[in-house]
PDB file of C-alpha atoms and ligand atoms in Angstrom:
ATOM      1  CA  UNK A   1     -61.234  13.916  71.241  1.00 80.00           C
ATOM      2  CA  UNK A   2     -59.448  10.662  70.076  1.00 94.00           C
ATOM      3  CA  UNK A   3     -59.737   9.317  66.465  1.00 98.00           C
ATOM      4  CA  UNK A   4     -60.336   5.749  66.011  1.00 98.00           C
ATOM      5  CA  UNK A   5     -60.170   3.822  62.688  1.00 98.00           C
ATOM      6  CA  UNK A   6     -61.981   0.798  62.672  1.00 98.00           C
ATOM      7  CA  UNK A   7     -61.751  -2.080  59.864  1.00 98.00           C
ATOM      8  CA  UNK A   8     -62.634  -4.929  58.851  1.00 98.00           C
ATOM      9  CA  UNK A   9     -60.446  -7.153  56.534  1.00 98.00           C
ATOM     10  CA  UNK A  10     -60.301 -10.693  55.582  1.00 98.00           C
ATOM     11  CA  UNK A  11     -56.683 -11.758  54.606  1.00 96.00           C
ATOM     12  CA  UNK A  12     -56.896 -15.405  52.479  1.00 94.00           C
ATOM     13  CA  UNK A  13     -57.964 -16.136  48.676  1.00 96.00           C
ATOM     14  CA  UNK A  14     -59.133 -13.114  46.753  1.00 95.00           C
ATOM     15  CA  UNK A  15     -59.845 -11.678  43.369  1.00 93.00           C
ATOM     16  CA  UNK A  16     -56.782  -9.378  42.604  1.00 90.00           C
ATOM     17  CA  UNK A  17     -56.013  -7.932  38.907  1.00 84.00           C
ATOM     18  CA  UNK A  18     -56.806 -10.449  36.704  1.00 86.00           C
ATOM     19  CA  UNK A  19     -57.296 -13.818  38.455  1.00 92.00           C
ATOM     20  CA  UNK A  20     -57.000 -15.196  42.047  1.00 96.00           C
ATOM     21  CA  UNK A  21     -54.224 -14.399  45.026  1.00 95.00           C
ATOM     22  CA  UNK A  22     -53.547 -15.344  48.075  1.00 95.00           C
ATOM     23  CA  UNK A  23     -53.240 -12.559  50.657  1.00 95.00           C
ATOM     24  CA  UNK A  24     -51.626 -13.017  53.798  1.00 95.00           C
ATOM     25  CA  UNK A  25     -52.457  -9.389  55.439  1.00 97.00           C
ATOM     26  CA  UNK A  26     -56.078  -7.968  53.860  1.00 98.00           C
ATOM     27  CA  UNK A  27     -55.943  -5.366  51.320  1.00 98.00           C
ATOM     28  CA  UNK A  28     -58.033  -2.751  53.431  1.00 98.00           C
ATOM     29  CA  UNK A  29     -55.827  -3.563  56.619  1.00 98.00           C
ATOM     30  CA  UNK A  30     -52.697  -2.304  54.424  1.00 98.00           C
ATOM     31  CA  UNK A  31     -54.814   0.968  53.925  1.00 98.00           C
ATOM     32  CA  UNK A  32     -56.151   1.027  57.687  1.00 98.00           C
ATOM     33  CA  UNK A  33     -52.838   1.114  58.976  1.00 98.00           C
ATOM     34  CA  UNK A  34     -51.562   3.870  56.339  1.00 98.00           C
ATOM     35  CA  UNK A  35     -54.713   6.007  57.508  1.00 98.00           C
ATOM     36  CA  UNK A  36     -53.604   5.493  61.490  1.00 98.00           C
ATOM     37  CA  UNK A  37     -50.236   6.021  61.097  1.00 98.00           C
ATOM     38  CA  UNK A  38     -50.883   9.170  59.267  1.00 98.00           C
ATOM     39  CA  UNK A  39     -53.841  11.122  61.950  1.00 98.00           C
ATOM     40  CA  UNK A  40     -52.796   8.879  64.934  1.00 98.00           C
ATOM     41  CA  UNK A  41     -55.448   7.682  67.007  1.00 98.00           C
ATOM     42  CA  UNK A  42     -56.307   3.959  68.031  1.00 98.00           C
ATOM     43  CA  UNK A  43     -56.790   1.071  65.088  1.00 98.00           C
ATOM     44  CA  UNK A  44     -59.673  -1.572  65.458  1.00 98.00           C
ATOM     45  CA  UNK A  45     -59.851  -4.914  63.483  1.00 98.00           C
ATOM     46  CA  UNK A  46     -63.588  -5.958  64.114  1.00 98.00           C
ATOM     47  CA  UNK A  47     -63.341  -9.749  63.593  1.00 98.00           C
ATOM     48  CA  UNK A  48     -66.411 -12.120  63.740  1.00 98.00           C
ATOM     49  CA  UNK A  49     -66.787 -15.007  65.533  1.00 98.00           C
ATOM     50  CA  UNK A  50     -67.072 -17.428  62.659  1.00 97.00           C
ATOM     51  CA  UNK A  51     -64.250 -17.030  59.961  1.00 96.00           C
ATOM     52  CA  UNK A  52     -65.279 -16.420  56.180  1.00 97.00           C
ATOM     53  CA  UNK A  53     -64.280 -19.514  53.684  1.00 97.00           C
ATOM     54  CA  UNK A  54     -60.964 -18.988  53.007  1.00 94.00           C
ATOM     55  CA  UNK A  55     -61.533 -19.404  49.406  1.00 96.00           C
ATOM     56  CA  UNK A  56     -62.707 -16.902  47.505  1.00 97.00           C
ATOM     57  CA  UNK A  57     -65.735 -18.418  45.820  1.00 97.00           C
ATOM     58  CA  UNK A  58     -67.276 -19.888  49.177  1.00 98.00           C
ATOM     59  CA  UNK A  59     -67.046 -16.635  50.623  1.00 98.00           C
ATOM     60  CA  UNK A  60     -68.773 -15.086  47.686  1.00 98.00           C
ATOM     61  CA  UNK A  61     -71.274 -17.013  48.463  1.00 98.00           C
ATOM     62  CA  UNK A  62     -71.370 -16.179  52.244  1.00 98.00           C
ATOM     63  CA  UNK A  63     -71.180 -13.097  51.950  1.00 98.00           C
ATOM     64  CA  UNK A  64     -74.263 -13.045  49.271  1.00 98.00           C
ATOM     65  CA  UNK A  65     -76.313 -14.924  51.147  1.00 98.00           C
ATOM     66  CA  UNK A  66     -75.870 -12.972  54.914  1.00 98.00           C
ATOM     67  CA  UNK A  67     -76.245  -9.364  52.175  1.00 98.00           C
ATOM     68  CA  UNK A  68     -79.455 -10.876  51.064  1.00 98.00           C
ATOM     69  CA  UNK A  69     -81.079 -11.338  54.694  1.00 98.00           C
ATOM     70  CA  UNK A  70     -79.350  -8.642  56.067  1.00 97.00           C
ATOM     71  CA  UNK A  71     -77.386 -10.875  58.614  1.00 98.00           C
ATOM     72  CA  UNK A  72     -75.463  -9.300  61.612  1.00 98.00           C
ATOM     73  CA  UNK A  73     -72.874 -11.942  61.755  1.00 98.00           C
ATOM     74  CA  UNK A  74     -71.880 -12.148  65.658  1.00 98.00           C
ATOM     75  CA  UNK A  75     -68.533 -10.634  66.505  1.00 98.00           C
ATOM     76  CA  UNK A  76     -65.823 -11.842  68.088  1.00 98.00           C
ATOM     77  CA  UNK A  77     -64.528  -8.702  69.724  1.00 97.00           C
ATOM     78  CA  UNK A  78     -66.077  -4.983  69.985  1.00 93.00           C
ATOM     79  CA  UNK A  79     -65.100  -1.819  71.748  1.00 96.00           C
ATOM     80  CA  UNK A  80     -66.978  -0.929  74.817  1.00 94.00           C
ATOM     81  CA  UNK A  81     -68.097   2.519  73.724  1.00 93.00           C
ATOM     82  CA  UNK A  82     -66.948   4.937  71.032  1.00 96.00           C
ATOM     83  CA  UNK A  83     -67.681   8.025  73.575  1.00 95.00           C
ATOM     84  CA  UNK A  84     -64.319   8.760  73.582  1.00 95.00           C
ATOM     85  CA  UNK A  85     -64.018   9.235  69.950  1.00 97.00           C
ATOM     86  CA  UNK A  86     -65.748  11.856  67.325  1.00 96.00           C
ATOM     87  CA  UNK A  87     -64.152  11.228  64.476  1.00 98.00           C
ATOM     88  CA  UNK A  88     -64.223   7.480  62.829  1.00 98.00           C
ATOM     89  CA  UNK A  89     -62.068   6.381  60.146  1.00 98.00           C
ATOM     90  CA  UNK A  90     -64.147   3.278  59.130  1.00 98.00           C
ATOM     91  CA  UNK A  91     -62.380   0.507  56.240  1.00 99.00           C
ATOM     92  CA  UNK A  92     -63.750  -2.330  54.442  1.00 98.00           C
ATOM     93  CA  UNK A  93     -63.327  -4.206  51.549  1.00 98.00           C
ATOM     94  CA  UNK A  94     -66.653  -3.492  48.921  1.00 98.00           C
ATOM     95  CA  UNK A  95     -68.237  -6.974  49.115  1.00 98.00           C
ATOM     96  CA  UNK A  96     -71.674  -7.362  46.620  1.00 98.00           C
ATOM     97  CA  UNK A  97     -71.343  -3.437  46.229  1.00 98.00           C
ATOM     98  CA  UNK A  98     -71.613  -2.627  49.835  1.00 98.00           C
ATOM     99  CA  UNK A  99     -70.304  -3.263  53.242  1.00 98.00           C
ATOM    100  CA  UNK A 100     -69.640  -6.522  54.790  1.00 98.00           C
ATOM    101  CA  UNK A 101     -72.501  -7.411  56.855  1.00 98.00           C
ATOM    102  CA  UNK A 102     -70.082  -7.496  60.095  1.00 98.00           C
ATOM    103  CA  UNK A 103     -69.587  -3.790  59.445  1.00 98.00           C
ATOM    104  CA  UNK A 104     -72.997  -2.775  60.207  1.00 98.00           C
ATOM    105  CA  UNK A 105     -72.864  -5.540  62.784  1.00 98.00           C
ATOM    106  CA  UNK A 106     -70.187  -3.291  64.628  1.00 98.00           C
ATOM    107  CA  UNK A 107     -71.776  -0.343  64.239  1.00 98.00           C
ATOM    108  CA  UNK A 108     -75.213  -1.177  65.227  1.00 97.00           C
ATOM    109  CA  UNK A 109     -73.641  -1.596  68.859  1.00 94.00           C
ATOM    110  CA  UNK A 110     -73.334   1.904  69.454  1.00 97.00           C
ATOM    111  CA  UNK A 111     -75.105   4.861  70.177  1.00 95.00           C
ATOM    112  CA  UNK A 112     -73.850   7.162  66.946  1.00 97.00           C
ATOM    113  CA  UNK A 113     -75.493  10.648  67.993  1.00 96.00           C
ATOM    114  CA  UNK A 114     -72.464  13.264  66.540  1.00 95.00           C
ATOM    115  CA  UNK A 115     -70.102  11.033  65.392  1.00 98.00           C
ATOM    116  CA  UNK A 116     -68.682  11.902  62.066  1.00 98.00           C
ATOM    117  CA  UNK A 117     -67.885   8.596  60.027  1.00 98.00           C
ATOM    118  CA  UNK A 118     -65.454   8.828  57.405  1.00 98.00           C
ATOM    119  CA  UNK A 119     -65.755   5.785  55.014  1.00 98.00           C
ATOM    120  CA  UNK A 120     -62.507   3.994  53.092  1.00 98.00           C
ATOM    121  CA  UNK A 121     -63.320   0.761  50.900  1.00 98.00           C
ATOM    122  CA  UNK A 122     -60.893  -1.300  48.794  1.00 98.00           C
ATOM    123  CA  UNK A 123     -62.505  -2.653  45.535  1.00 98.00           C
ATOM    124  CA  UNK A 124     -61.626  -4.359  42.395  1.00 96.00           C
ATOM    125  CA  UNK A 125     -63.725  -2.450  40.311  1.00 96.00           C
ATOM    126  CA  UNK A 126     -67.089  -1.117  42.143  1.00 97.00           C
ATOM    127  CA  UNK A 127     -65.640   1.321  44.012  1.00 98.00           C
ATOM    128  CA  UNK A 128     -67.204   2.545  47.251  1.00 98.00           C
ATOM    129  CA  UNK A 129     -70.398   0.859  45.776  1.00 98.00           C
ATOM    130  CA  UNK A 130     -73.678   1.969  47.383  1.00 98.00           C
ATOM    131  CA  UNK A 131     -71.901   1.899  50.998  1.00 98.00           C
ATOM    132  CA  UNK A 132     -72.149   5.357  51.889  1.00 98.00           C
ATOM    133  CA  UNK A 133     -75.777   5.619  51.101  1.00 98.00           C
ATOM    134  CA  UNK A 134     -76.427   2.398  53.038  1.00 98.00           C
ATOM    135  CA  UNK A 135     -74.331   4.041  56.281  1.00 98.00           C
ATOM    136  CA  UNK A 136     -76.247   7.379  55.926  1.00 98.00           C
ATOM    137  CA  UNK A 137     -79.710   5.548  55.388  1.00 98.00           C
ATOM    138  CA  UNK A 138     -79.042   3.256  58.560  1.00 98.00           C
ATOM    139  CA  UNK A 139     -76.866   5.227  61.109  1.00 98.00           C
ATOM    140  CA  UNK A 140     -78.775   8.936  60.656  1.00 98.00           C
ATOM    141  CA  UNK A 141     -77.613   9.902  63.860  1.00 97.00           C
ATOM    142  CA  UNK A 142     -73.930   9.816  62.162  1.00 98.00           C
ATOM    143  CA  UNK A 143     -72.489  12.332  59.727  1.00 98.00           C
ATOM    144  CA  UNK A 144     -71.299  10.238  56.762  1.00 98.00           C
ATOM    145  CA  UNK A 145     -68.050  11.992  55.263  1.00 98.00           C
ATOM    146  CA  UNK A 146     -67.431  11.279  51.488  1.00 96.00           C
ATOM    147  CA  UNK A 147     -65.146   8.038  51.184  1.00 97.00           C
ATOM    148  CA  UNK A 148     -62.282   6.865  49.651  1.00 98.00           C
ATOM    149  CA  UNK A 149     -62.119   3.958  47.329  1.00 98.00           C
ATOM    150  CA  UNK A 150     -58.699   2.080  46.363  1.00 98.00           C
ATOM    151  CA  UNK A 151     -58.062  -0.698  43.940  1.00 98.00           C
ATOM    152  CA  UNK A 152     -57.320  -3.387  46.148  1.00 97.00           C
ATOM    153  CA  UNK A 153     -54.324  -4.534  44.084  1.00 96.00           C
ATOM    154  CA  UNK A 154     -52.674  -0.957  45.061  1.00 97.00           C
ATOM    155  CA  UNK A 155     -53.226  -1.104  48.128  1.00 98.00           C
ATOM    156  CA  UNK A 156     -49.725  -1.303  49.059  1.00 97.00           C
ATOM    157  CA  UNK A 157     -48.677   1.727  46.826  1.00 98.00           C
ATOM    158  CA  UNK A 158     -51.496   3.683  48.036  1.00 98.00           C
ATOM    159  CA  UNK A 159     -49.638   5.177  51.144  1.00 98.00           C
ATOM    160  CA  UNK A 160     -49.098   8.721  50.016  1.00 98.00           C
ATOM    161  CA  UNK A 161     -52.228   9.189  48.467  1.00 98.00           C
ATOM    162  CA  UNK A 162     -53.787   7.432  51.663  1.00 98.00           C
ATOM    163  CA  UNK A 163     -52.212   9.800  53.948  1.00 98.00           C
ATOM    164  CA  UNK A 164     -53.164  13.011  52.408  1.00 98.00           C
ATOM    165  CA  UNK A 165     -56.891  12.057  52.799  1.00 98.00           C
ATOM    166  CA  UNK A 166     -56.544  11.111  56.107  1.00 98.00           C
ATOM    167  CA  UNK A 167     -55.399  14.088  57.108  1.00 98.00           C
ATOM    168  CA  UNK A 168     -57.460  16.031  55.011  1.00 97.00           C
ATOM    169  CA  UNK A 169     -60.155  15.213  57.939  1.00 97.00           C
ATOM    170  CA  UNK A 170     -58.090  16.310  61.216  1.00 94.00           C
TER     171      UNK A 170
HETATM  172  C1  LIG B 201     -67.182 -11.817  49.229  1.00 79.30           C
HETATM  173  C2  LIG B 201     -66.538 -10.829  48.315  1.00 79.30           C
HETATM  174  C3  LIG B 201     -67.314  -9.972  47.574  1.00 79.30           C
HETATM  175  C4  LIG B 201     -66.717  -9.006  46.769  1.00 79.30           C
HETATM  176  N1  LIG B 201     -67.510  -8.130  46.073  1.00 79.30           N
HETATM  177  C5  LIG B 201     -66.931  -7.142  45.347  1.00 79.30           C
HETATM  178  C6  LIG B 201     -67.734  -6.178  44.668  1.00 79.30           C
HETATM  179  O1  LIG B 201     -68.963  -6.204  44.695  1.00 79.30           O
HETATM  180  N2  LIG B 201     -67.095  -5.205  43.973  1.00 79.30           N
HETATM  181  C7  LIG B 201     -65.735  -5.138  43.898  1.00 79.30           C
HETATM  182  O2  LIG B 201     -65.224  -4.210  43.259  1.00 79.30           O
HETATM  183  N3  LIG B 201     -64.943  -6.023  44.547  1.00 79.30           N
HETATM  184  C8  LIG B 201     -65.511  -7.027  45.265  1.00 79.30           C
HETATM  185  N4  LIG B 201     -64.721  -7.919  45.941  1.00 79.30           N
HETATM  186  C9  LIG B 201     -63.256  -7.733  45.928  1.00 79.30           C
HETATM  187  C10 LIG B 201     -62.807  -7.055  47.231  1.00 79.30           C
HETATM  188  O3  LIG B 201     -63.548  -5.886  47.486  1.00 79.30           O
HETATM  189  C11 LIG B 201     -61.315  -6.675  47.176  1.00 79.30           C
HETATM  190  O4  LIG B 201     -60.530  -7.779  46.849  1.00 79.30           O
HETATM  191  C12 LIG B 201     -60.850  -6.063  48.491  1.00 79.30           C
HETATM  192  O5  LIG B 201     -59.629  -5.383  48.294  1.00 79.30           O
HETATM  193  C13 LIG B 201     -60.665  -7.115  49.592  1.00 79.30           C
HETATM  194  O6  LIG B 201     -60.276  -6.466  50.781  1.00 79.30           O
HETATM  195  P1  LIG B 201     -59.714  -7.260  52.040  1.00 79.30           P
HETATM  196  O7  LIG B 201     -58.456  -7.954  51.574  1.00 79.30           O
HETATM  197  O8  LIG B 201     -59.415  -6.180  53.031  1.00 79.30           O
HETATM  198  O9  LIG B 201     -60.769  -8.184  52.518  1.00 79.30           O
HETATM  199  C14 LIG B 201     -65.297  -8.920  46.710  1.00 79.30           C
HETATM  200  C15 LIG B 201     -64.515  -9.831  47.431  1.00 79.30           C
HETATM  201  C16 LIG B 201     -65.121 -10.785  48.227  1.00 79.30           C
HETATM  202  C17 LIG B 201     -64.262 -11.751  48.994  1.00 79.30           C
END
């Protein structure tokens, strides 16, 4: 069976170490390609159909606001099925301590019955946040793998380290 890793990342204004930068390629797309070039597989950029604020305080707020109703932001693209897949790499960045709402928006599309999810977040401080105990609470069907969290300002560095873990699963 394939592996997939699936991500979603938005490049733009963020909060790096110590104050504000501008990003032109997301910090947990960096890691989502280190992770596929290391097992292989197919990589998936779930992107939704309305942008975030490009600025980092407007999307702060957003993102707050769709955590706090539980939106499903529509998406812009999906994958048909995942049946051809069993193992999932799945990346986001740690937004209010969890995932971004258009991650569960992805997932909720698809019938997870003995898929075994393996969680990557980049942060700038939280960590993976509560995000694996909100995947196993709402996708029980899935076996939720421990994740890994990286500072988003080492991203780029992170390759090695990155790697190892990945393949650590396959
Ligand atoms: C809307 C929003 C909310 C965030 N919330 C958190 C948070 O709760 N904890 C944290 O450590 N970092 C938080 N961050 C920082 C991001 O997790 C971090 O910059 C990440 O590397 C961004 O990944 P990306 O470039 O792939 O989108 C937040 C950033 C944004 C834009």
């Amino acid at each position: 069976m394939a592996i997939l890793t699936a991500y979603f990342s938005r490049p733009g204004e963020n909060y790096g170490s110590g104050g504000l930068v501008e990003l032109a390629k997301g910090n947990t797309e960096v890691i989502a390609e280190f992770v596929q070039s290391a097992v292989g597989g197919d990589l998936f950029r779930t992107e939704t159909v309305e942008q975030y604020p490009a600025g980092y305080y407007d999307c702060c707020d957003v993102a707050k606001a769709e955590l706090q109703e539980g939106a499903r932001p529509a998406l812009a693209n999906s994958l048909e099925s995942l049946d051809e897949y069993d193992t999932i790499f799945l990346g986001y960045p740690c937004w209010w301590g969890t995932c971004p709402m258009a991650v569960f928006a992805f997932l909720d599309s698809f019938d997870l019955s003995g898929k075994r999810i393996i969680p990557f977040c980049t942060h700038e401080g939280s960590g993976m946040g509560g995000s694996e105990r909100h995947l196993a609470k709402d996708y029980p069907a899935a076996t939720i793998e421990r994740g890994l969290a990286i500072a988003g300002h080492s991203a780029a560095n992170s390759e090695s380290q990155v790697a190892s873990w990945a393949k650590s699963f396959v």
